[in-house]
Coordinates of C-alpha atoms and ligand atoms in Angstrom, one line a residue:
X1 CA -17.2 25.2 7.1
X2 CA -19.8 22.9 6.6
X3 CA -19.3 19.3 5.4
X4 CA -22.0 18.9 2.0
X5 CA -25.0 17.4 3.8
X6 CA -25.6 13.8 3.0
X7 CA -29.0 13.2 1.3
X8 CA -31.0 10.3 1.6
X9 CA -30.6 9.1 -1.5
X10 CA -29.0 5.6 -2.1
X11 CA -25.5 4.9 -2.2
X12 CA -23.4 6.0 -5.3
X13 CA -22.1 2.9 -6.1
X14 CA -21.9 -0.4 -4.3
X15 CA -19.1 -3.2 -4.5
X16 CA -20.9 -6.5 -2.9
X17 CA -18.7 -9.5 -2.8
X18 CA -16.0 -8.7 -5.1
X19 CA -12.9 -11.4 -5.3
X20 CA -10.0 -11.2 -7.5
X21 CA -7.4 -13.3 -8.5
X22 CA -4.7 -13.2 -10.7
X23 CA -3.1 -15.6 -13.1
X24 CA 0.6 -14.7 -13.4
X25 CA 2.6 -15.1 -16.2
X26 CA 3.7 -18.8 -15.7
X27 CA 0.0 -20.0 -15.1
X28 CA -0.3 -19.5 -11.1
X29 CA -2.9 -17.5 -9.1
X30 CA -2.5 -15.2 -6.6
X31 CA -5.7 -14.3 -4.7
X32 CA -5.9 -10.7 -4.4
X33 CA -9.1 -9.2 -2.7
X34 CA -11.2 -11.6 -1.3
X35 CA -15.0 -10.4 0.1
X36 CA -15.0 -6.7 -0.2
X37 CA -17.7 -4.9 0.6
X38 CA -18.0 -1.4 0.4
X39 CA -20.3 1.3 -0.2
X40 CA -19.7 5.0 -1.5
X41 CA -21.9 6.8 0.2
X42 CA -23.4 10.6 -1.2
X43 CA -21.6 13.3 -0.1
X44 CA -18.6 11.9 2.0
X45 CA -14.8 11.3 1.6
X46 CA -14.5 7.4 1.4
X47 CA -10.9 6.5 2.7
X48 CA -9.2 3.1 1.7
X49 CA -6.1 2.6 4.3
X50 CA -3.9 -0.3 4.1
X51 CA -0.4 -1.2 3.6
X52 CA 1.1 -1.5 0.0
X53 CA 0.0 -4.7 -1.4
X54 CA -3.7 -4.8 0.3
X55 CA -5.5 -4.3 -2.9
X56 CA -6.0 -0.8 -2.6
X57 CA -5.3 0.2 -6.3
X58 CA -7.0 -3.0 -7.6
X59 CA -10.1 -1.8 -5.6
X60 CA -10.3 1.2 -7.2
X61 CA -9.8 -0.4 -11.1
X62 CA -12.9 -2.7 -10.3
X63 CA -15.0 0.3 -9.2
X64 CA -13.5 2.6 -11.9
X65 CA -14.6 -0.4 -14.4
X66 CA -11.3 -0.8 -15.8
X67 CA -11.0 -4.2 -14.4
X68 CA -13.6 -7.0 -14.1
X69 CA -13.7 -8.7 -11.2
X70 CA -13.4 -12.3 -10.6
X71 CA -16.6 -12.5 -8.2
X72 CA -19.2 -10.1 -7.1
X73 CA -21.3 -7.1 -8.2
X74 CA -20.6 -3.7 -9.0
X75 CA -23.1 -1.3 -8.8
X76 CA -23.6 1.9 -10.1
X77 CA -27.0 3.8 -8.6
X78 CA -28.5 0.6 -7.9
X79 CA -27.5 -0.7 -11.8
X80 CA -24.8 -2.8 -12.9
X81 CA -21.9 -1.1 -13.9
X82 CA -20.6 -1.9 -17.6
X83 CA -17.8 -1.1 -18.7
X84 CA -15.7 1.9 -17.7
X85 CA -17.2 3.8 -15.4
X86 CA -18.5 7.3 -16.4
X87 CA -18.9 8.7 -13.2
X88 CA -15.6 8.2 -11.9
X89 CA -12.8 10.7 -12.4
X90 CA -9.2 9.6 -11.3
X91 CA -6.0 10.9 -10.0
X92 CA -2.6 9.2 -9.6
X93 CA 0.1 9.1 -7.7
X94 CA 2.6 9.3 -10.9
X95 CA 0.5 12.5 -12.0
X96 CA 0.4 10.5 -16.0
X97 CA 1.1 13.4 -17.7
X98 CA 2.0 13.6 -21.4
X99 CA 5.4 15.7 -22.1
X100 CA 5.0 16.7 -25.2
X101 CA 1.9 18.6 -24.4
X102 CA 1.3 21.5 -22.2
X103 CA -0.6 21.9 -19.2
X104 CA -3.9 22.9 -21.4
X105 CA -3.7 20.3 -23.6
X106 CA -3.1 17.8 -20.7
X107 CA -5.9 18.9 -18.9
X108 CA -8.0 19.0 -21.9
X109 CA -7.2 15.0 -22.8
X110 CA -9.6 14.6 -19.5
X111 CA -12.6 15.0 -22.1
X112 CA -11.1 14.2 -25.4
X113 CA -13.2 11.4 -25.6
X114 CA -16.3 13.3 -25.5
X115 CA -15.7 15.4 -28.6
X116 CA -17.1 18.4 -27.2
X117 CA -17.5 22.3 -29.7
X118 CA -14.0 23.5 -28.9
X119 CA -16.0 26.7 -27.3
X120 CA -17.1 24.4 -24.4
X121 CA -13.5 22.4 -24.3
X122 CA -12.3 25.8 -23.5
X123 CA -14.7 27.0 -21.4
X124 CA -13.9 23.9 -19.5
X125 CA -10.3 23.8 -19.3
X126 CA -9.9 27.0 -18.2
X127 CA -12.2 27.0 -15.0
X128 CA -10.7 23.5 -14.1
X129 CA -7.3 25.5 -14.5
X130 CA -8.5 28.2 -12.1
X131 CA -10.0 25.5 -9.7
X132 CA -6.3 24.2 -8.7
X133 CA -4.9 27.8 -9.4
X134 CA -2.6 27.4 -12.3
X135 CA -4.0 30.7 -14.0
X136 CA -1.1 31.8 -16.1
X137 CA 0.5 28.6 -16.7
X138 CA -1.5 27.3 -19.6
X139 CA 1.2 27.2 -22.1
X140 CA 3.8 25.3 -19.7
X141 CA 5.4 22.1 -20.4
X142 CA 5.4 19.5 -17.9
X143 CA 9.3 19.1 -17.7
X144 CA 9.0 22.8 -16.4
X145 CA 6.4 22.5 -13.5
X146 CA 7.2 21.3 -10.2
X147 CA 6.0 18.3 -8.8
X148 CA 3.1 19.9 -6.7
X149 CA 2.3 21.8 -10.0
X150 CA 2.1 18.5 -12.0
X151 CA -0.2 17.2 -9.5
X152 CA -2.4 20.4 -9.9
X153 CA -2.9 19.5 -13.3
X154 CA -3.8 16.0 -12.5
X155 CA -6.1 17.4 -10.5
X156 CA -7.5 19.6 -13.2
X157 CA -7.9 17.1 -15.8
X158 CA -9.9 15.2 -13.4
X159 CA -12.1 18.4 -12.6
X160 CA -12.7 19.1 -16.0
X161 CA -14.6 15.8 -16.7
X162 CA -17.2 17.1 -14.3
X163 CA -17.8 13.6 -12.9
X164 CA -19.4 12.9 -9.4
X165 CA -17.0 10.8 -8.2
X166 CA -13.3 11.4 -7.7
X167 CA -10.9 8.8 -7.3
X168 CA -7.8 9.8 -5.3
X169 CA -4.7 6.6 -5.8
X170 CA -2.0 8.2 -3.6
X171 CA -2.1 11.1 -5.3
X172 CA 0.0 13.0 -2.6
X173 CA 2.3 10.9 -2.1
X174 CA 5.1 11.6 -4.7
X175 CA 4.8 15.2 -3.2
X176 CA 7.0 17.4 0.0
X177 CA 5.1 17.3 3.1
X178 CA 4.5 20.6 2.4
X179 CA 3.3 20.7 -0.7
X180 CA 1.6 17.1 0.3
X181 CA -0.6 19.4 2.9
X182 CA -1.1 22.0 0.9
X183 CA -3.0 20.2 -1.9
X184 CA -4.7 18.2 0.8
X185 CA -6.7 21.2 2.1
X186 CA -7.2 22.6 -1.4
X187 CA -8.6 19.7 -2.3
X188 CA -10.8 19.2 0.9
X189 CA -11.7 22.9 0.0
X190 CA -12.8 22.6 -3.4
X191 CA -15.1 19.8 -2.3
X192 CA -16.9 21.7 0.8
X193 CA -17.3 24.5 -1.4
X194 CA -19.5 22.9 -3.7
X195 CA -18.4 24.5 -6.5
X196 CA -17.2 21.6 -8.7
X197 CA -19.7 18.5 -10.1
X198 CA -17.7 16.1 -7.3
X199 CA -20.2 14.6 -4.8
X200 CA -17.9 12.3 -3.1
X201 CA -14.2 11.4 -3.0
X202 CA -12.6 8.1 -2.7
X203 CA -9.0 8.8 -1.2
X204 CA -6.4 5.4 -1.4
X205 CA -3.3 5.8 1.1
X206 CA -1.3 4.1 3.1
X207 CA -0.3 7.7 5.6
X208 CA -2.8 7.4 8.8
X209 CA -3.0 11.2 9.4
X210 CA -3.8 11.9 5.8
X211 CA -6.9 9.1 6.1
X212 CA -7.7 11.3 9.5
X213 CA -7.1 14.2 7.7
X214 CA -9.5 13.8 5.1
X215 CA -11.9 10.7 5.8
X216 CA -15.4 10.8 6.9
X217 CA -15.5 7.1 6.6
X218 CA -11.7 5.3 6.9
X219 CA -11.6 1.5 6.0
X220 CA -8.8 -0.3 6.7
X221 CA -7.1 -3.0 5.0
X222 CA -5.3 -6.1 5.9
X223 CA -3.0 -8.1 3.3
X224 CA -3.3 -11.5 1.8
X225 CA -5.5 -11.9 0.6
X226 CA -6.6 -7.8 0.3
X227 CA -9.9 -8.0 3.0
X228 CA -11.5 -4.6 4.7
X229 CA -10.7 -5.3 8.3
X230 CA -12.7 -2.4 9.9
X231 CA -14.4 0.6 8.9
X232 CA -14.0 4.0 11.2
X233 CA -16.1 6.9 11.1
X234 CA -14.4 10.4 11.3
X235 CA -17.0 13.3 12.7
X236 CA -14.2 15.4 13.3
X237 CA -15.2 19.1 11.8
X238 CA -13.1 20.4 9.1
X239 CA -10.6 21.7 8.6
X240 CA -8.9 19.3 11.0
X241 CA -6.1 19.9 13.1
X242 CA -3.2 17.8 13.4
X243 CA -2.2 18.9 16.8
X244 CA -5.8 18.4 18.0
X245 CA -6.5 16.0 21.2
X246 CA -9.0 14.4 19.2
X247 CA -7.3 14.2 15.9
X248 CA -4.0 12.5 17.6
X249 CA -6.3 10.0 19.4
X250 CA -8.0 9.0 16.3
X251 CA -4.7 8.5 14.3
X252 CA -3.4 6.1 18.0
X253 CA -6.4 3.7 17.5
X254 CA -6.1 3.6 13.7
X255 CA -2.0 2.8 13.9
X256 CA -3.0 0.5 16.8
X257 CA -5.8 -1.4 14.7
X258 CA -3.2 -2.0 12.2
X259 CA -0.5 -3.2 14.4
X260 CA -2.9 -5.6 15.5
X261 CA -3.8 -6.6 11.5
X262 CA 0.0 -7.0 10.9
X263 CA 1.4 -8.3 14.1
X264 CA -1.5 -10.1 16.4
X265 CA -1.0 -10.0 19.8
X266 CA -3.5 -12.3 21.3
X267 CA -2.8 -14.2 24.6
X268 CA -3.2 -17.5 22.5
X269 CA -1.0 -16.7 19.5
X270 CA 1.9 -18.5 18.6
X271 CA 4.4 -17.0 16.2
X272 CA 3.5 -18.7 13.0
X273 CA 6.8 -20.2 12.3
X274 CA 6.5 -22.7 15.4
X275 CA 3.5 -23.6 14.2
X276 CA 3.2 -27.1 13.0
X277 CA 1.3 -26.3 9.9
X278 CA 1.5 -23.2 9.6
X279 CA 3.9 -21.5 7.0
X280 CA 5.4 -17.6 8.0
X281 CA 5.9 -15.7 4.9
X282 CA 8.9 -13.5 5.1
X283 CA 7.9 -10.1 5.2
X284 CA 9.3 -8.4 2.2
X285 CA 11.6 -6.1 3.6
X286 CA 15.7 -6.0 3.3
X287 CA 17.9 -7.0 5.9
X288 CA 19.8 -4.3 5.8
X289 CA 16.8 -2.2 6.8
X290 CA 16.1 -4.7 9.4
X291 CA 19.9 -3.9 10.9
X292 CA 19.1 0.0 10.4
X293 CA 15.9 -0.3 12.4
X294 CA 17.5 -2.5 15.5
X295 CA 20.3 -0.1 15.7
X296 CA 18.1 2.8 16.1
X297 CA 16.3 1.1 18.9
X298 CA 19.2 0.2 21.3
X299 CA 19.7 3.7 20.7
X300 CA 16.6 4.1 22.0
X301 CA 17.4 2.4 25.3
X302 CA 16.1 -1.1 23.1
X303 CA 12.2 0.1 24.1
X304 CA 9.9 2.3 21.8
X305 CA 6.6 2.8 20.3
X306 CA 6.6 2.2 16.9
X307 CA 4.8 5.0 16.1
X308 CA 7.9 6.8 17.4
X309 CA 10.5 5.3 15.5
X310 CA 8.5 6.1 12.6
X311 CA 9.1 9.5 12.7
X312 CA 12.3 9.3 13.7
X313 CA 13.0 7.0 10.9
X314 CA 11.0 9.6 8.5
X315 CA 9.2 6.2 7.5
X316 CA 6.1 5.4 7.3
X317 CA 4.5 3.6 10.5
X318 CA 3.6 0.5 8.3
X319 CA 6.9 0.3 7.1
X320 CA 8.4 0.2 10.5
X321 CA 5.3 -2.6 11.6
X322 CA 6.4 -4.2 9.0
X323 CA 10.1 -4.2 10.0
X324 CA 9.1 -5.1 13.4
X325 CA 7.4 -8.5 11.8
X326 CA 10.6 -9.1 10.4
X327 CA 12.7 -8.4 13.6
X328 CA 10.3 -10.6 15.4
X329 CA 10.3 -13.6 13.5
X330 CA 13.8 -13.5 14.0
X331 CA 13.8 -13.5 17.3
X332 CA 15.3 -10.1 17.6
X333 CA 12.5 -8.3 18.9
X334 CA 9.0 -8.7 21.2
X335 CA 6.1 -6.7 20.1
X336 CA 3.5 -6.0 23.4
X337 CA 1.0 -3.8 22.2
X338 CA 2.7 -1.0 20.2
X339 CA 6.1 -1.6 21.7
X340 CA 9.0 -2.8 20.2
X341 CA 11.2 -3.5 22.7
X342 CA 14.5 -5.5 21.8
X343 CA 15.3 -8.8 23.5
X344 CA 18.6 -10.1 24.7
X345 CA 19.2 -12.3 21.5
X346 CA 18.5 -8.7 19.4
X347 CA 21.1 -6.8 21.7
X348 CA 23.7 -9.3 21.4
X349 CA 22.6 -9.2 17.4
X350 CA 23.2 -5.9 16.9
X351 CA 26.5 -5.4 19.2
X352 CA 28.1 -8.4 16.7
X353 CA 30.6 -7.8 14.3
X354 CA 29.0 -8.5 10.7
X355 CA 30.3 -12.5 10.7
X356 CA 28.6 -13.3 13.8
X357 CA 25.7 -11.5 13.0
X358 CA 25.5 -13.4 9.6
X359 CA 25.7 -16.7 11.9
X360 CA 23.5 -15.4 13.5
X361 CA 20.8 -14.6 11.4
X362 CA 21.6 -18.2 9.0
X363 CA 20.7 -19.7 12.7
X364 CA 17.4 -17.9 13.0
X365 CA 16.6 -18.7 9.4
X366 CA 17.2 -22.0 9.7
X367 CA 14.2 -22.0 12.6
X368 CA 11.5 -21.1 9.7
X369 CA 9.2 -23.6 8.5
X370 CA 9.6 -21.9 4.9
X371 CA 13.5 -21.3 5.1
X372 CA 13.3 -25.6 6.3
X373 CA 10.9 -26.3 3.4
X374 CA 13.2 -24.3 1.1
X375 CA 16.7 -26.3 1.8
X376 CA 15.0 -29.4 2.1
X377 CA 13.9 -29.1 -1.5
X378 CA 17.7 -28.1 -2.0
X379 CA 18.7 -31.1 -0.7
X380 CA 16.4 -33.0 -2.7
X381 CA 18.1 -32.1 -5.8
X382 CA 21.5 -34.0 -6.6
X383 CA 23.6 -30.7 -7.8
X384 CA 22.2 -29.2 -4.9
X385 CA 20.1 -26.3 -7.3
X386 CA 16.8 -25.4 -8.7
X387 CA 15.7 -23.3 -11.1
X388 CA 14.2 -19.6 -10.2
X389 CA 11.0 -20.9 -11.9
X390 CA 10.4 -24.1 -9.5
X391 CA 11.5 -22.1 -6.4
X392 CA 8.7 -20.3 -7.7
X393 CA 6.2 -22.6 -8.1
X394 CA 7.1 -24.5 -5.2
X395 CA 6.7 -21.0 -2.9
X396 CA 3.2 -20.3 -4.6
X397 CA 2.0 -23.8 -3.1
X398 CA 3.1 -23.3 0.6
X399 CA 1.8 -19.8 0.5
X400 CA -0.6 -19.8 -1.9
X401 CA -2.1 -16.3 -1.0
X402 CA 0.9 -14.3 -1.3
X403 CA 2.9 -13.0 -4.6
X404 CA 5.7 -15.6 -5.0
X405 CA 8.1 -13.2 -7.2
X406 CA 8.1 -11.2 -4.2
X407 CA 8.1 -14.0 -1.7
X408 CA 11.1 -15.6 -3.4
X409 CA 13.2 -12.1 -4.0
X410 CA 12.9 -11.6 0.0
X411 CA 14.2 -15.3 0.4
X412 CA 17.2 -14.7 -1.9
X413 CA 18.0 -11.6 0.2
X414 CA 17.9 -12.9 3.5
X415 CA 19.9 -16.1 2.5
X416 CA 22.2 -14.4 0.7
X417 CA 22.8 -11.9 4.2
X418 CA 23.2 -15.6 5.9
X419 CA 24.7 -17.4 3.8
X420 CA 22.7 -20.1 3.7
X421 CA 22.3 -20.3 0.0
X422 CA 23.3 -18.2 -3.6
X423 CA 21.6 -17.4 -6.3
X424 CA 23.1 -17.3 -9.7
X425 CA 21.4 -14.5 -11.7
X426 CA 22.9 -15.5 -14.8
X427 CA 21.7 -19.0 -14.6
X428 CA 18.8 -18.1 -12.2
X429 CA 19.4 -20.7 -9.9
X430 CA 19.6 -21.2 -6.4
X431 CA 21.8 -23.5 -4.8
X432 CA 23.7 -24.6 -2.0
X433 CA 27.7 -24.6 -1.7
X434 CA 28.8 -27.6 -1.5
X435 CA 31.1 -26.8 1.6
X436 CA 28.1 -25.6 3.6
X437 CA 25.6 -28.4 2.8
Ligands
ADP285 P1 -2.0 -1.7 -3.2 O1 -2.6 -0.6 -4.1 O2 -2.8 -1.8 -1.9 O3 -0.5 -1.5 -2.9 P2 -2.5 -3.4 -5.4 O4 -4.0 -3.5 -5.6 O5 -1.7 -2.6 -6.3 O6 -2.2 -3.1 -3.9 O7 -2.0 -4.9 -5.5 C1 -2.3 -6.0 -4.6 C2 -1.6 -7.2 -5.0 O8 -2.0 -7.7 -6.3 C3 -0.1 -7.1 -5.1 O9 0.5 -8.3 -4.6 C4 0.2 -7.0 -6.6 O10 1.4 -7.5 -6.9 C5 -1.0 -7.9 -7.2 N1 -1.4 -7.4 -8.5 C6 -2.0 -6.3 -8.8 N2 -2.3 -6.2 -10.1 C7 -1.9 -7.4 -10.7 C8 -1.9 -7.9 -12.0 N3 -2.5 -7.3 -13.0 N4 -1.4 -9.2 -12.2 C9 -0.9 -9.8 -11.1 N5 -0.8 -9.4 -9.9 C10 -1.3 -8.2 -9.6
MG286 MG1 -1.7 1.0 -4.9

């Protein structure tokens, strides 16, 4: 098959600049995307690829319209966009469907707005219904479909607005590998074929092969603030195979980009945590999964790619990079190039009973400049507490990029694996015991 000939004509929309920030609840401000610059070109599949938290979704809500940004233009052919954007056409990952109407109706809420002669709403509905081939199941109710279904009629309703651009947020996802695939070529299908009003597609995820899969253009995204970090072009003809020489090298220099995004590996580099003035945030990730990951690599001979355990951990590789940044800021683990390979102070870790290994890790907490900063400000209080709220505040001023809810629930988890301090959740406070201070 053919892949729809790009014309010459300028780009469908443009972001140039774009910054956004926050204000939470209590009055801080987390910096989300900072400098994003993107373009979405006519007739291509525009791939976003980053790990959860990058900014993805809030990309797509500023070029969807449905969120203003801070900083920096939107444009729409060449004009500024206003309000929502009525070229765009989105699909979740949740699927948003409403219960108490059937697949019809749901699909047919895609042009409510437009008040069309009910001849045409039908007309409509139905051939977006045939598009994802749910033919026959008009009348069903949500609660009865199955979760590849559902999607389908995600799908539809976004077909039937007859828009040029179609937004994909992790819209597979939720689904079976299988059924994940599936729709994934269907999808890919219904675009070559030219038989729908979609020029382009915008496709969010976090999976490498499904960016490789689908992408003609794949950028990827680093965290804090949310920043495109490189942008890869995929010639590969469709349909693409997975087992393909080409195809698996692709996906090795995308996960390797990444690891180098998440865990640098520059001659010169010093792990952030010795760094004088530099404070490590904690990556948010339990211990417990930390333990879960080390154990799996002494079973691995304490040396593997992470790529590798990925699969065998049925995770995602990002997940397991980011595991690895967790594992190697406590000291547990060295990361040369895509290794993970587990050093002495890791073996002896994960051989402990669970006391020493709770010394052990309240020893390696005690190392980081943000754990330090943290029971100093303990300290500093006579009853030896502080409120969740100034814990809060005083995390969103050391790291000022990252979201301090998170930041803080990670720190409770760890310490509390440590023991290095509690946290009351009735009286949401943190403190220290008196015995151990
Ligand atoms: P992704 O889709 O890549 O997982 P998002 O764009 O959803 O990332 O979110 C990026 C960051 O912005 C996250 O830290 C998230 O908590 C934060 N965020 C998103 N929307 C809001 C909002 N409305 N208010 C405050 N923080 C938000
Ligand atoms: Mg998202």
């Amino acid at each position: 098959m053919n892949t729809p000939q790009p014309s010459s004509t300028p780009p469908l929309m443009e972001l140039r600049n774009i910054y956004q920030t926050f204000k939470l609840d209590s009055g801080r401000k987390i910096k989300v995307l900072q400098d994003i610059n993107l373009s979405v070109n006519d007739a291509e599949v525009l791939v976003l690829l980053g790990p959860s938290g990058s900014g993805k979704s809030t990309c797509l809500r500023v070029l969807a319209g449905l969120l203003e940004p801070s900083q920096g233009k939107v444009l729409l052919n060449d004009q500024k966009l206003v309000g929502a954007n009525q070229n765009i056409a989105l699909v979740f990952q949740s699927f948003a469907l409403l219960p108490w109407l059937n697949v019809a109706d749901n699909v047919a809420m895609g042009i409510k707005p437009q008040a069309l002669p009910p001849d045409e709403v039908s007309k409509r509905v139905k051939r977006a219904i045939d598009l994802v081939g749910l033919e026959g199941f008009e009348e069903a109710y949500p609660k009865e479909l199955s979760g590849g279904m559902k999607q389908r009629v995600g799908f539809a309703r976004a077909l039937v607005m007859e828009r040029p651009i179609l937004c994909l947020d992790e819209p597979f996802s939720a689904l079976d590998v299988l059924t994940a695939e599936t729709l994934r070529k269907e999808v890919l299908n219904l675009w070559l074929s030219k038989q729908t009003s979609i020029r382009s597609i915008v496709l969010i995820t976090h999976n490498i092969s499904e960016a490789v899969s689908m992408g003609g253009r794949i950028l990827v995204m680093g965290s804090n603030p949310g920043q495109i970090r490189y942008s890869i072009k995929n010639d590969l003809p469709y349909p693409r195979d997975e087992k393909n020489a080409a195809f698996k090298s692709l996906v090795e220099s995308i996960h390797d980009l990444l690891t180098e995004a998440i865990i640098p590996d520059t001659p010169d580099w010093i792990p952030p945590a010795l760094a004088a003035n530099t404070i490590e945030s904690l990556p948010h990730v339990s211990l417990t999964e930390v333990v879960g990951f080390l154990d799996l690599l002494l079973q691995e001979g304490g040396r593997a790619d992470a790529f590798g355990l990925a699969q065998k951990l049925m995770k995602d590789s990002l997940n397991v990079l980011i595991m690895a940044k967790a594992a190697e800021l406590l000291d547990f683990v060295d990361t040369p190039k895509n290794q993970v390979v587990l050093t002495d102070l890791g073996k002896t870790f994960i051989k402990s009973d669970i006391n020493l290994r709770k010394k052990m890790i309240h020893e390696r907490m005690m190392q980081l400049k943000l754990i330090q900063l943290f029971y100093q400000n303990l300290l500093n209080h006579e009853d030896l507490a502080i409120s969740k709220e100034d814990a809060i505040q005083s995390i969103h001023e050391w790291l000022p990029n990252e979201n301090p809810e998170e930041v803080f629930d990670t720190v409770v988890q760890w310490a509390r694996f440590g023991e290095l301090f509690g946290y009351n959740d009735d009286t949401q406070q943190v403190y220290i015991d008196r015995g151990e201070a």
